[in-house]
Amino acid sequence: MDTIETIIEYYRMQGRAGLLPALQAAQARERWLSREQVTQIAQGLGVPLAEAYGVVKFYSMLYTEPVGRQCIRVCDDVVCGLAGAETVLAELESRLGIRRGETTPDGRVTLEAVPCLGGCHRAPVALVDDVLYDSIRADDLPKWQSGQRQRGRPPRAAQRGPHLLREINVRGLHKYQTAKDAGRYEALIKALAMPREQIIADLKAAGLVGRGGAAFPTGVKWEGAAKEIQARAVPAGEATGYIICTADESETGTFKDRILMERDPHRLIEAMIIAAHAVAANRGIIYVRGEYPLAFTRLSDAVEDARANQLLGINILNSGLEFDIEMRAGAGAYVCGEETALMESIEGRRGEPRVKPPFPTTHGLFGKPTVINNVETLANVPGIVLNGPRWYRQWGTERSPGTRLVCLSGSVRKPGLYEISMGLPLRSLIFNLGGGMARGRTLQAALVGGAAGAFLTPQQMDVPMDFQSLTAAGATFGSGAVMVFDDSVALWSVMRGITKFFAHESCGKCFPCQLGTQRQMEIVARAASGQGRSGDHDALIALGQTMRDASLCGLGQTAASALLSALDKKLVQAP
């Protein structure tokens, strides 16, 4: 086990940028961070102690008080809540003799209630140390305490799709040889023989846009970074630019990126190498959500395998390309899904959004031109490079080409990950692919786009699932989450969970979000308990509009989106 001294020595050259991984490595020794440890690390890396503590306190997965030798994190977010997470938590509290957020007197177990763990299709779920357990019950406690791994897991969390999910259920696809046999890195070989400009032109012709929520054209983003890198003179040995994969999937109801990372990591690595060649960047970082330990391990192993096979490093496949990837783990902060907050986190600061402009393509990580794409966006790149734009456009619509991964959960018979052709009607997704409601139940509403999305009513089920049609219907594709609620669900309870989530995850940098999410949560909690007051409806509308118009980043700007849509469509009513 590393000592504090060896940890500091390992990260010393990175300075402040090594702060978060150093803290994580130190915590791994004793499961929490003492004042002495934080002080040593701060001094060793040249970071003021107050700023180091600011980082420690920012992340929910860093602890400054002793925790149990085992940590049980039960998801109590929207879908898991509907599936009985609250009952499981209450029973665990009774059996352990503690409340959530506490540790047993013998120091054995810490129990926590946490936001979405990316297992909505098998709700309720719990992360016990580094193992994700699904369909949990309090009776599973002895199994967890004995360290027994989960068995008998359903074989198809993801349904086979036409493109991204075509081989997703191939056993061992995360291993290098199996991935290579399945065609991984063929697109890279082709790309290395192509002019950089042609790769970007193909992405633009294909019409690929970001799959993280903003839907910004990928080729345009790459083109901007490429021009900036070419315009700068960079001394040998320094970073020319960065390719960052945002693998910090934290949106409520979303689990698509986790499945891609765990089952098909080499596709992602291949895409990042292609991006590096296209824009002339020589450094890469994959920032994986802290709650996804298996994804982090699978990607780390895949990076090592790629490096061992001359796919990363100097002179990749004798092409002259130099590019390598560093793995980074998040530590529990939803806001780090925002690109500038993620860069702040990598640089060793609190993960708070930056004011834009400048934009990452010109002044990104460490001031260098930076391309930031999420997992699903990058996963589309090898197919486009290998087969061309026309191949990609065989799916979808003229203005929304390609396929889209959709995370279907909630009150449907067959929840799971589906790859659809853009433009598929929402009705077909829910009632054909998802199997519809349970016997005797009817559809009440569907929340499209995650907690930051909007509700669609039964009368809107024929809306095509593409960017333009959803926008016209007052919704957004967002993260690709579709949570379905039948007539048995109390939507005020759903809204209480969503507003609690945003109040907890607000970074506090800007007052409209910091204060607005708190007041919104308080009003919704009153309404959900039947204690609403006169004027609550108008107050919620005013709060939502203020956060939308005045917040610094997308968290605050969309924190009221679901609530405002529910009020507008009278799915919930406040006094």
Coordinates of C-alpha atoms in Angstrom, one line a residue:
M1 CA 0.0 0.0 0.0
D2 CA 1.4 3.4 -1.0
T3 CA 2.4 5.8 1.8
I4 CA 1.4 9.4 1.7
E5 CA 5.0 10.2 0.9
T6 CA 5.1 8.0 -2.2
I7 CA 1.7 9.3 -3.3
I8 CA 2.9 12.9 -3.1
E9 CA 6.1 12.0 -4.9
Y10 CA 4.1 10.4 -7.7
Y11 CA 1.9 13.4 -8.3
R12 CA 4.5 16.2 -7.4
M13 CA 5.3 17.0 -11.0
Q14 CA 1.7 17.6 -11.8
G15 CA 1.4 20.2 -9.1
R16 CA -2.2 21.4 -8.5
A17 CA -3.5 19.1 -11.4
G18 CA -2.5 16.1 -9.3
L19 CA -4.5 17.2 -6.3
L20 CA -7.7 15.2 -6.9
P21 CA -6.1 11.9 -7.8
A22 CA -3.6 12.3 -4.9
L23 CA -6.5 12.8 -2.5
Q24 CA -8.3 9.8 -4.0
A25 CA -5.2 7.6 -3.6
A26 CA -4.7 8.8 0.0
Q27 CA -8.3 8.1 0.8
A28 CA -8.0 4.6 -0.6
R29 CA -5.5 3.8 2.1
E30 CA -7.8 4.3 5.1
R31 CA -11.1 5.2 3.4
W32 CA -11.1 8.8 4.7
L33 CA -8.9 11.9 4.7
S34 CA -7.5 13.2 7.9
R35 CA -6.5 16.8 8.4
E36 CA -2.9 15.7 8.5
Q37 CA -3.2 13.9 5.2
V38 CA -4.8 16.8 3.4
T39 CA -2.2 19.2 4.8
Q40 CA 0.7 16.9 3.7
I41 CA -0.7 16.6 0.2
A42 CA -1.4 20.3 -0.1
Q43 CA 2.1 21.2 1.0
G44 CA 3.7 18.6 -1.2
L45 CA 1.8 19.8 -4.4
G46 CA 2.2 23.5 -3.6
V47 CA -1.6 24.1 -3.1
P48 CA -2.8 26.4 -0.4
L49 CA -4.5 24.4 2.4
A50 CA -7.7 26.4 2.2
E51 CA -8.0 25.6 -1.5
A52 CA -7.2 22.0 -1.0
Y53 CA -10.0 21.7 1.6
G54 CA -12.3 23.6 -0.9
V55 CA -11.7 20.7 -3.3
V56 CA -12.2 18.0 -0.6
K57 CA -15.5 19.5 0.5
F58 CA -16.7 19.9 -3.0
Y59 CA -16.9 16.2 -3.9
S60 CA -19.4 13.9 -2.2
M61 CA -17.1 10.8 -2.5
L62 CA -14.3 12.4 -0.5
Y63 CA -14.6 12.0 3.3
T64 CA -13.1 14.1 6.1
E65 CA -14.6 11.8 8.8
P66 CA -14.0 8.1 9.3
V67 CA -16.3 5.8 7.4
G68 CA -17.0 2.1 7.5
R69 CA -14.8 -0.6 6.1
Q70 CA -17.7 -1.2 3.7
C71 CA -19.8 1.5 2.1
I72 CA -23.4 0.7 0.9
R73 CA -24.7 3.4 -1.5
V74 CA -28.4 2.9 -2.3
C75 CA -29.8 4.9 -5.2
D76 CA -32.9 6.9 -4.2
D77 CA -33.3 8.8 -7.4
V78 CA -36.5 8.9 -9.4
V79 CA -36.7 5.4 -10.9
C80 CA -35.2 3.6 -8.0
G81 CA -37.5 5.5 -5.7
L82 CA -40.5 4.3 -7.6
A83 CA -39.1 0.7 -7.4
G84 CA -38.9 0.7 -3.6
A85 CA -35.6 2.2 -2.7
E86 CA -37.0 4.0 0.3
T87 CA -38.4 0.8 1.7
V88 CA -35.0 -0.9 1.3
L89 CA -33.2 2.0 2.9
A90 CA -35.6 2.0 5.9
E91 CA -35.1 -1.8 6.4
L92 CA -31.3 -1.4 6.1
E93 CA -31.4 1.3 8.7
S94 CA -33.3 -1.0 11.0
R95 CA -31.0 -3.9 10.5
L96 CA -27.8 -1.9 10.8
G97 CA -29.0 0.2 13.7
I98 CA -28.0 3.5 12.0
R99 CA -29.5 6.1 9.8
R100 CA -28.4 6.9 6.3
G101 CA -25.3 9.0 6.3
E102 CA -24.0 7.2 9.5
T103 CA -21.6 4.4 10.3
T104 CA -22.2 1.4 12.5
P105 CA -20.5 1.7 16.0
D106 CA -18.1 -1.1 15.1
G107 CA -16.9 0.9 12.1
R108 CA -18.0 -1.9 9.7
V109 CA -20.6 -0.3 7.5
T110 CA -21.5 3.2 6.3
L111 CA -25.0 3.6 4.7
E112 CA -25.7 6.3 2.1
A113 CA -28.6 7.4 -0.1
V114 CA -27.2 8.7 -3.4
P115 CA -28.3 10.0 -6.8
C116 CA -28.6 7.9 -9.9
L117 CA -26.1 5.1 -10.2
G118 CA -26.8 4.3 -13.9
G119 CA -28.8 1.1 -13.2
C120 CA -32.3 2.5 -13.8
H121 CA -33.3 -0.5 -16.0
R122 CA -32.8 -2.8 -13.0
A123 CA -34.1 -0.6 -10.2
P124 CA -33.6 -0.4 -7.3
V125 CA -29.8 -0.6 -7.3
A126 CA -26.9 -0.2 -4.8
L127 CA -23.2 0.3 -5.1
V128 CA -21.5 -1.8 -2.4
D129 CA -17.9 -0.6 -2.5
D130 CA -17.0 -1.3 -6.2
V131 CA -19.8 -3.7 -7.1
L132 CA -23.2 -2.6 -8.5
Y133 CA -26.1 -4.8 -7.3
D134 CA -29.5 -4.6 -9.0
S135 CA -33.0 -5.4 -8.0
I136 CA -31.9 -5.1 -4.4
R137 CA -33.6 -6.0 -1.2
A138 CA -32.6 -5.6 2.5
D139 CA -32.3 -9.4 2.6
D140 CA -29.2 -9.0 0.4
L141 CA -27.2 -7.5 3.3
P142 CA -25.5 -10.7 4.3
K143 CA -24.4 -11.3 0.7
W144 CA -22.9 -7.8 0.6
Q145 CA -21.2 -8.1 3.9
S146 CA -19.6 -11.4 2.8
G147 CA -18.3 -9.8 -0.3
Q148 CA -20.3 -12.1 -2.6
R149 CA -20.3 -11.0 -6.2
Q150 CA -23.6 -10.7 -8.0
R151 CA -24.7 -13.8 -10.0
G152 CA -27.4 -14.5 -12.5
R153 CA -27.5 -11.0 -13.9
P154 CA -29.8 -10.7 -16.9
P155 CA -27.7 -11.2 -20.1
R156 CA -29.1 -8.2 -22.1
A157 CA -29.1 -4.9 -20.3
A158 CA -28.8 -3.5 -23.9
Q159 CA -30.8 -4.7 -26.8
R160 CA -28.9 -5.4 -30.0
G161 CA -28.9 -2.4 -32.3
P162 CA -27.9 -1.5 -35.9
H163 CA -24.7 0.3 -35.2
L164 CA -23.4 1.2 -31.7
L165 CA -25.0 -1.8 -30.1
R166 CA -24.5 -4.3 -32.9
E167 CA -21.9 -6.4 -30.9
I168 CA -22.7 -5.1 -27.5
N169 CA -23.6 -8.5 -26.1
V170 CA -20.5 -10.2 -27.5
R171 CA -18.8 -11.9 -24.5
G172 CA -15.4 -10.4 -23.8
L173 CA -15.7 -7.5 -26.2
H174 CA -13.9 -5.3 -23.6
K175 CA -10.7 -7.4 -24.2
Y176 CA -8.3 -6.3 -26.9
Q177 CA -8.2 -9.4 -29.1
T178 CA -11.9 -9.9 -29.1
A179 CA -12.4 -6.2 -29.9
K180 CA -9.9 -6.4 -32.7
D181 CA -11.6 -9.5 -34.1
A182 CA -14.9 -7.5 -34.0
G183 CA -13.3 -4.8 -36.2
R184 CA -12.1 -2.3 -33.6
Y185 CA -9.1 -0.2 -34.9
E186 CA -9.9 -0.8 -38.6
A187 CA -11.3 2.7 -38.8
L188 CA -8.1 4.0 -37.1
I189 CA -5.9 2.4 -39.8
K190 CA -8.0 4.0 -42.5
A191 CA -8.0 7.4 -40.7
L192 CA -4.2 7.5 -40.4
A193 CA -4.0 7.3 -44.2
M194 CA -6.5 10.1 -44.6
P195 CA -5.8 13.8 -44.7
R196 CA -6.9 15.4 -41.4
E197 CA -9.2 17.7 -43.2
Q198 CA -11.1 14.8 -44.8
I199 CA -11.9 13.2 -41.5
I200 CA -13.5 16.5 -40.2
A201 CA -15.3 17.0 -43.6
D202 CA -16.8 13.5 -43.3
L203 CA -18.1 14.2 -39.7
K204 CA -19.7 17.4 -41.0
A205 CA -21.2 15.7 -44.0
A206 CA -22.6 12.9 -41.7
G207 CA -24.3 15.5 -39.6
L208 CA -23.0 14.0 -36.3
V209 CA -23.9 16.3 -33.3
G210 CA -23.1 15.9 -29.6
R211 CA -25.0 13.2 -27.7
G212 CA -24.5 14.8 -24.3
G213 CA -27.4 17.2 -24.5
A214 CA -26.2 20.3 -26.3
A215 CA -26.3 18.7 -29.8
F216 CA -23.4 20.9 -31.1
P217 CA -22.0 19.8 -34.5
T218 CA -19.0 17.5 -33.8
G219 CA -17.2 18.4 -37.1
V220 CA -17.5 22.1 -36.4
K221 CA -16.0 21.6 -32.9
W222 CA -13.1 19.5 -34.2
E223 CA -12.5 22.0 -37.0
G224 CA -12.2 24.9 -34.6
A225 CA -9.7 23.1 -32.4
A226 CA -7.7 22.0 -35.4
K227 CA -7.3 25.6 -36.7
E228 CA -6.3 26.8 -33.3
I229 CA -3.7 24.1 -32.9
Q230 CA -2.2 24.7 -36.3
A231 CA -2.0 28.4 -35.6
R232 CA 0.1 27.9 -32.5
A233 CA 3.8 27.2 -32.3
V234 CA 4.4 24.6 -29.5
P235 CA 7.8 23.6 -28.2
A236 CA 8.7 20.0 -28.5
G237 CA 7.5 17.9 -25.6
E238 CA 4.6 20.1 -24.7
A239 CA 0.9 19.5 -25.3
T240 CA -0.4 20.8 -28.6
G241 CA -4.0 20.2 -27.6
Y242 CA -6.3 17.8 -25.7
I243 CA -8.9 15.3 -26.5
I244 CA -11.2 14.9 -23.5
C245 CA -13.9 12.2 -23.2
T246 CA -16.6 13.3 -20.8
A247 CA -17.5 10.0 -19.2
D248 CA -19.1 11.6 -16.2
E249 CA -22.6 10.4 -17.0
S250 CA -24.7 11.6 -14.1
E251 CA -28.1 12.6 -15.5
T252 CA -31.0 11.0 -13.8
G253 CA -32.3 8.0 -15.7
T254 CA -29.2 7.7 -17.9
F255 CA -27.0 4.6 -18.3
K256 CA -26.0 4.4 -21.9
D257 CA -22.4 5.6 -21.5
R258 CA -21.8 3.2 -18.7
I259 CA -22.8 0.2 -20.8
L260 CA -20.6 1.3 -23.7
M261 CA -17.6 1.9 -21.4
E262 CA -18.0 -1.4 -19.6
R263 CA -18.7 -3.5 -22.7
D264 CA -17.0 -1.8 -25.7
P265 CA -14.1 0.4 -24.3
H266 CA -11.8 -0.1 -27.3
R267 CA -14.4 1.7 -29.6
L268 CA -14.0 4.8 -27.4
I269 CA -10.2 4.6 -27.4
E270 CA -10.1 4.2 -31.2
A271 CA -12.4 7.3 -31.6
M272 CA -10.1 9.4 -29.4
I273 CA -7.0 8.4 -31.4
I274 CA -8.8 9.3 -34.6
A275 CA -9.8 12.7 -33.1
A276 CA -6.2 13.3 -32.1
H277 CA -5.0 12.7 -35.6
A278 CA -7.8 14.9 -37.1
V279 CA -7.0 17.9 -34.9
A280 CA -3.2 17.3 -34.3
A281 CA -3.6 17.0 -30.5
N282 CA -1.2 14.8 -28.6
R283 CA -2.8 14.4 -25.2
G284 CA -6.0 12.7 -24.1
I285 CA -8.0 12.3 -20.9
I286 CA -11.0 10.1 -20.1
Y287 CA -12.8 11.5 -17.1
V288 CA -15.0 8.7 -15.7
R289 CA -17.7 9.2 -13.1
G290 CA -16.6 8.1 -9.7
E291 CA -19.7 6.0 -9.2
Y292 CA -18.7 3.8 -12.2
P293 CA -15.8 1.7 -10.9
L294 CA -16.2 -1.1 -13.4
A295 CA -16.2 1.3 -16.3
F296 CA -13.0 2.9 -15.0
T297 CA -11.3 -0.5 -14.6
R298 CA -12.4 -1.7 -18.0
L299 CA -11.2 1.5 -19.7
S300 CA -7.9 1.6 -17.8
D301 CA -7.2 -2.0 -18.9
A302 CA -8.2 -1.2 -22.5
V303 CA -5.8 1.8 -22.5
E304 CA -3.0 -0.4 -21.3
D305 CA -3.7 -3.0 -23.9
A306 CA -3.8 -0.3 -26.6
R307 CA -0.5 1.1 -25.5
A308 CA 1.0 -2.4 -25.5
N309 CA -0.1 -2.9 -29.1
Q310 CA 1.4 0.4 -30.3
L311 CA -2.0 2.1 -30.6
L312 CA -1.0 4.8 -28.0
G313 CA 2.3 6.5 -27.4
I314 CA 5.0 7.7 -29.9
N315 CA 4.7 6.9 -33.6
I316 CA 1.4 5.1 -33.5
L317 CA 1.3 2.3 -36.0
N318 CA 4.4 3.9 -37.7
S319 CA 2.3 6.8 -38.7
G320 CA 4.2 9.5 -36.9
L321 CA 1.3 10.3 -34.7
E322 CA 2.0 10.8 -31.0
F323 CA -0.9 10.5 -28.6
D324 CA -1.5 9.0 -25.2
I325 CA -4.5 8.8 -22.8
E326 CA -4.6 9.5 -19.1
M327 CA -7.4 8.1 -17.0
R328 CA -9.1 10.3 -14.4
A329 CA -11.9 9.4 -11.9
G330 CA -14.5 11.9 -10.7
A331 CA -15.4 12.0 -7.1
G332 CA -19.2 12.7 -7.0
A333 CA -20.2 15.9 -8.6
Y334 CA -23.0 16.1 -11.3
V335 CA -21.9 19.6 -12.4
C336 CA -18.6 18.1 -13.7
G337 CA -20.6 16.8 -16.7
E338 CA -20.4 20.5 -17.8
E339 CA -17.3 20.8 -20.0
T340 CA -15.6 23.8 -18.3
A341 CA -16.4 22.4 -14.8
L342 CA -14.8 19.1 -15.8
M343 CA -11.6 21.0 -16.9
E344 CA -11.5 22.9 -13.6
S345 CA -11.7 19.5 -11.9
I346 CA -8.8 18.1 -13.9
E347 CA -6.8 21.2 -13.2
G348 CA -7.1 20.5 -9.4
R349 CA -9.8 23.0 -8.6
R350 CA -13.4 22.8 -7.4
G351 CA -15.5 21.6 -10.4
E352 CA -17.3 25.0 -11.0
P353 CA -18.2 26.2 -14.5
R354 CA -16.2 28.9 -16.2
V355 CA -17.6 31.9 -17.9
K356 CA -17.7 31.5 -21.7
P357 CA -16.2 32.8 -24.0
P358 CA -13.4 31.8 -24.4
F359 CA -14.5 28.4 -25.5
P360 CA -12.5 25.1 -25.0
T361 CA -11.6 24.9 -28.7
T362 CA -9.4 27.9 -28.2
H363 CA -8.6 28.1 -24.5
G364 CA -9.4 24.8 -22.9
L365 CA -7.6 22.5 -20.5
F366 CA -4.5 24.3 -19.2
G367 CA -5.2 27.0 -21.8
K368 CA -4.7 24.6 -24.7
P369 CA -7.1 24.0 -27.6
T370 CA -9.4 21.2 -26.4
V371 CA -12.0 18.9 -28.0
I372 CA -14.5 17.6 -25.4
N373 CA -17.0 15.0 -26.5
N374 CA -19.1 12.6 -24.5
V375 CA -18.9 8.8 -24.8
E376 CA -21.8 8.2 -27.2
T377 CA -20.7 11.0 -29.5
L378 CA -17.2 9.6 -29.8
A379 CA -18.5 6.0 -30.3
N380 CA -20.1 7.1 -33.6
V381 CA -16.8 8.3 -35.0
P382 CA -15.2 5.0 -36.1
G383 CA -18.2 3.9 -38.0
I384 CA -18.4 7.2 -40.0
V385 CA -14.7 7.1 -40.8
L386 CA -14.8 3.5 -41.9
N387 CA -18.0 3.6 -43.9
G388 CA -18.5 7.2 -44.9
P389 CA -21.2 9.8 -44.3
R390 CA -23.8 8.2 -46.6
W391 CA -23.7 5.0 -44.6
Y392 CA -24.4 7.0 -41.4
R393 CA -27.3 8.8 -43.0
Q394 CA -29.1 5.6 -43.8
W395 CA -30.6 6.1 -40.3
G396 CA -32.5 9.0 -39.0
T397 CA -33.9 12.1 -40.7
E398 CA -32.4 14.7 -43.0
R399 CA -31.8 17.1 -40.1
S400 CA -31.2 14.5 -37.4
P401 CA -29.2 11.7 -39.1
G402 CA -28.0 8.6 -37.5
T403 CA -29.1 6.5 -34.5
R404 CA -29.5 7.4 -30.9
L405 CA -29.1 5.5 -27.7
V406 CA -32.2 5.7 -25.5
C407 CA -32.3 4.7 -21.8
L408 CA -35.9 3.5 -21.2
S409 CA -37.0 3.0 -17.6
G410 CA -39.9 3.4 -15.2
S411 CA -43.4 2.0 -15.7
V412 CA -42.7 -0.2 -18.7
R413 CA -42.5 -4.0 -19.1
K414 CA -39.1 -4.1 -20.8
P415 CA -36.8 -1.3 -19.6
G416 CA -33.3 -1.2 -21.0
L417 CA -30.9 0.5 -23.5
Y418 CA -32.2 0.7 -27.0
E419 CA -30.6 2.0 -30.2
I420 CA -33.2 3.7 -32.4
S421 CA -33.1 5.4 -35.7
M422 CA -33.7 9.1 -35.1
G423 CA -37.3 10.0 -35.8
L424 CA -38.8 6.9 -34.3
P425 CA -42.2 7.9 -32.7
L426 CA -42.1 8.0 -28.9
R427 CA -45.2 5.7 -28.9
S428 CA -43.2 3.0 -30.7
L429 CA -40.4 3.2 -28.2
I430 CA -42.6 2.9 -25.2
F431 CA -45.3 0.5 -26.4
N432 CA -43.4 -1.6 -29.0
L433 CA -39.8 -1.8 -27.8
G434 CA -40.6 -1.2 -24.2
G435 CA -43.7 -3.4 -24.1
G436 CA -46.1 -0.8 -22.7
M437 CA -47.5 -0.5 -19.2
A438 CA -48.2 -3.3 -16.8
R439 CA -51.7 -4.9 -17.1
G440 CA -54.4 -2.6 -15.8
R441 CA -52.3 0.5 -15.9
T442 CA -52.4 3.5 -18.3
L443 CA -49.7 6.0 -19.3
Q444 CA -49.7 9.2 -17.3
A445 CA -46.6 10.9 -18.7
A446 CA -43.0 10.4 -20.0
L447 CA -40.1 12.5 -18.8
V448 CA -37.8 12.8 -21.8
G449 CA -34.2 14.0 -21.4
G450 CA -33.6 13.1 -17.8
A451 CA -34.1 15.3 -14.7
A452 CA -33.2 18.3 -16.9
G453 CA -35.8 17.3 -19.5
A454 CA -39.5 17.9 -20.0
F455 CA -42.7 15.9 -19.6
L456 CA -44.7 14.7 -22.6
T457 CA -48.4 13.7 -22.2
P458 CA -50.3 10.7 -23.6
Q459 CA -51.6 13.1 -26.4
Q460 CA -47.9 13.7 -27.5
M461 CA -46.9 10.1 -27.9
D462 CA -46.6 10.4 -31.7
V463 CA -43.9 12.9 -31.6
P464 CA -40.8 11.7 -33.5
M465 CA -37.7 11.2 -31.5
D466 CA -35.4 13.6 -33.2
F467 CA -33.9 16.9 -32.2
Q468 CA -36.2 19.2 -34.2
S469 CA -39.5 17.4 -33.4
L470 CA -38.8 17.2 -29.7
T471 CA -37.9 20.9 -29.5
A472 CA -41.1 21.8 -31.3
A473 CA -43.0 19.7 -28.7
G474 CA -41.3 21.7 -25.9
A475 CA -39.0 18.9 -24.9
T476 CA -35.3 17.9 -25.5
F477 CA -33.5 14.7 -26.3
G478 CA -30.9 15.7 -23.7
S479 CA -29.0 12.7 -22.3
G480 CA -31.3 10.1 -24.0
A481 CA -33.2 9.2 -20.9
V482 CA -36.9 8.4 -21.2
M483 CA -38.6 7.7 -17.8
V484 CA -42.2 6.5 -18.1
F485 CA -44.8 7.0 -15.4
D486 CA -48.1 5.1 -15.3
D487 CA -51.3 6.3 -13.5
S488 CA -50.2 4.9 -10.2
V489 CA -47.3 7.3 -9.8
A490 CA -47.6 10.5 -7.7
L491 CA -45.8 13.0 -9.9
W492 CA -45.4 15.5 -7.0
S493 CA -43.2 12.9 -5.4
V494 CA -41.2 12.6 -8.6
M495 CA -40.8 16.4 -8.6
R496 CA -39.7 16.3 -5.0
G497 CA -36.9 13.9 -5.9
I498 CA -35.8 15.9 -8.9
T499 CA -35.7 19.3 -7.1
K500 CA -33.9 17.7 -4.2
F501 CA -31.3 16.4 -6.7
F502 CA -30.7 19.8 -8.2
A503 CA -30.5 21.6 -4.9
H504 CA -27.9 19.1 -3.7
E505 CA -25.8 19.2 -7.0
S506 CA -25.7 23.0 -7.4
C507 CA -22.1 24.0 -7.1
G508 CA -23.1 27.4 -5.6
K509 CA -20.9 29.6 -7.8
C510 CA -23.8 31.7 -9.1
F511 CA -26.6 32.9 -6.9
P512 CA -29.6 32.3 -9.2
C513 CA -28.9 28.6 -9.1
Q514 CA -27.6 28.3 -5.6
L515 CA -30.6 30.1 -4.1
G516 CA -33.2 29.2 -6.7
T517 CA -32.7 25.4 -6.5
Q518 CA -33.1 25.6 -2.7
R519 CA -36.3 27.6 -2.8
Q520 CA -37.7 25.4 -5.5
M521 CA -37.0 22.3 -3.5
E522 CA -38.7 23.8 -0.4
I523 CA -41.9 24.8 -2.3
V524 CA -42.1 21.4 -4.0
A525 CA -41.6 19.6 -0.8
R526 CA -44.6 21.5 0.7
A527 CA -46.8 20.7 -2.3
A528 CA -45.8 17.0 -2.3
S529 CA -46.8 16.8 1.4
G530 CA -50.2 18.5 0.8
Q531 CA -49.1 21.7 2.5
G532 CA -48.9 24.0 -0.5
R533 CA -49.5 27.7 0.0
S534 CA -51.3 30.4 -2.0
G535 CA -48.9 31.8 -4.5
D536 CA -46.7 28.7 -4.8
H537 CA -47.5 28.3 -8.5
D538 CA -46.5 31.8 -9.4
A539 CA -43.4 31.5 -7.2
L540 CA -42.3 28.3 -9.0
I541 CA -42.8 29.9 -12.4
A542 CA -40.8 33.0 -11.4
L543 CA -38.0 30.9 -9.9
G544 CA -37.7 28.7 -12.9
Q545 CA -37.6 31.6 -15.3
T546 CA -34.9 33.4 -13.3
M547 CA -32.7 30.3 -13.1
R548 CA -33.1 29.6 -16.8
D549 CA -32.2 33.2 -17.8
A550 CA -29.5 34.1 -15.2
S551 CA -27.7 30.9 -14.2
L552 CA -24.1 30.5 -15.4
C553 CA -24.3 26.9 -16.7
G554 CA -26.7 24.3 -17.9
L555 CA -27.4 22.9 -14.4
G556 CA -29.2 26.0 -13.2
Q557 CA -30.6 26.8 -16.6
T558 CA -32.4 23.5 -16.8
A559 CA -33.0 22.8 -13.0
A560 CA -36.7 23.8 -13.4
S561 CA -37.3 22.4 -16.9
A562 CA -39.2 19.3 -15.8
L563 CA -41.2 21.1 -13.1
L564 CA -42.2 24.0 -15.5
S565 CA -43.3 21.5 -18.1
A566 CA -45.4 19.5 -15.5
L567 CA -47.0 22.7 -14.3
D568 CA -47.7 23.9 -17.9
K569 CA -49.4 20.6 -18.8
K570 CA -51.2 20.5 -15.5
L571 CA -49.6 17.1 -14.6
V572 CA -49.1 18.7 -11.2
Q573 CA -50.9 21.8 -9.8
A574 CA -49.7 24.2 -7.1
P575 CA -51.9 26.7 -5.2

